[in-house]
């Protein structure tokens, strides 16, 4: 088995750690793009809000173009090309020439249209379906629900899981079966990883056999072919006059943009992760910087309940003082006390004051607490 890059009988066979690393890079692209779109959507909601709401479809369309370009030009996906890997059409009989580590892509091993579209199915289609299934599972109340601003989400979940229609029964079945299917799928992939690590299988993913390809490292011949192709682009015939240069720039700009993603996307991911660490509450950088305005102002003291107000128990954490039930859609009044949104809204609309401190309050002063 191969644990390092320079060991093993086949030096062009990638190790499992290289394959896992390129998959981790691919998994980081979607959350990084979603984070950037969410930030810019706050400033330009008219143009980007719809894209953010349909982020999975937008990301799948972008990756379909990127992955198709890299598969056709480099015989590898974007992340595989970044880590110096390539895909080859697996021969029916492994000859000694194929094992000689000569590199390059012989005509019989270059990816055809069938291999490219099958690869796109598992590079773009399957991750998209898994992302939509996970979102639907969370919408039914499974996992961690990220839609904390929707007041009716709990009502929709309750209706979907208590109705007796055939659609509701299918939703309940999906909510029960999906976690088991997801775990079984991950265990299936893990078994192939372990089998590939100990040279029991030639593929680290089961569908590579159906596609008819395997993954190899780029050899010296591959880099020589890429260098010669770059030299052809800089031939003197393409540098005659300003009009010819502009025409060549317009024609090659899409390809140049797609090729530049090999460096731009990983750099963007690193920058986003660095900013998340830098501005995180536990970052050591926070302790190195001191405010020029002096120490931070301590929070104000909690107002005491009014004797004529409703009873408030300090030990009942997470309980609404009005309905005496678990707080649903937590909302704070100017007094600092937290209630259910519906309870606080009704109380302010009827009486115009905080039910605990009896201080004046208006509906526009309600503030939702994101927990």
PDB file of C-alpha atoms in Angstrom, residues 273-281 283 285-286 288-289:
ATOM      1  CA  UNK A 273     -11.149  31.147   6.156  1.00  0.00           C
ATOM      2  CA  UNK A 274      -8.480  33.547   7.381  1.00  0.00           C
ATOM      3  CA  UNK A 275     -11.039  36.341   7.825  1.00  0.00           C
ATOM      4  CA  UNK A 276     -13.373  33.982   9.694  1.00  0.00           C
ATOM      5  CA  UNK A 277     -10.533  33.113  12.059  1.00  0.00           C
ATOM      6  CA  UNK A 278      -9.403  36.733  12.398  1.00  0.00           C
ATOM      7  CA  UNK A 279     -12.837  38.031  13.380  1.00  0.00           C
ATOM      8  CA  UNK A 280     -13.878  35.020  15.461  1.00  0.00           C
ATOM      9  CA  UNK A 281     -14.433  35.710  19.189  1.00  0.00           C
ATOM     10  CA  UNK A 283      -9.074  34.492  17.820  1.00  0.00           C
ATOM     11  CA  UNK A 285      -5.649  38.404  17.201  1.00  0.00           C
ATOM     12  CA  UNK A 286      -8.338  39.905  19.424  1.00  0.00           C
ATOM     13  CA  UNK A 288      -3.250  41.600  20.414  1.00  0.00           C
ATOM     14  CA  UNK A 289      -5.402  44.577  19.472  1.00  0.00           C
TER      15      UNK A 289
END
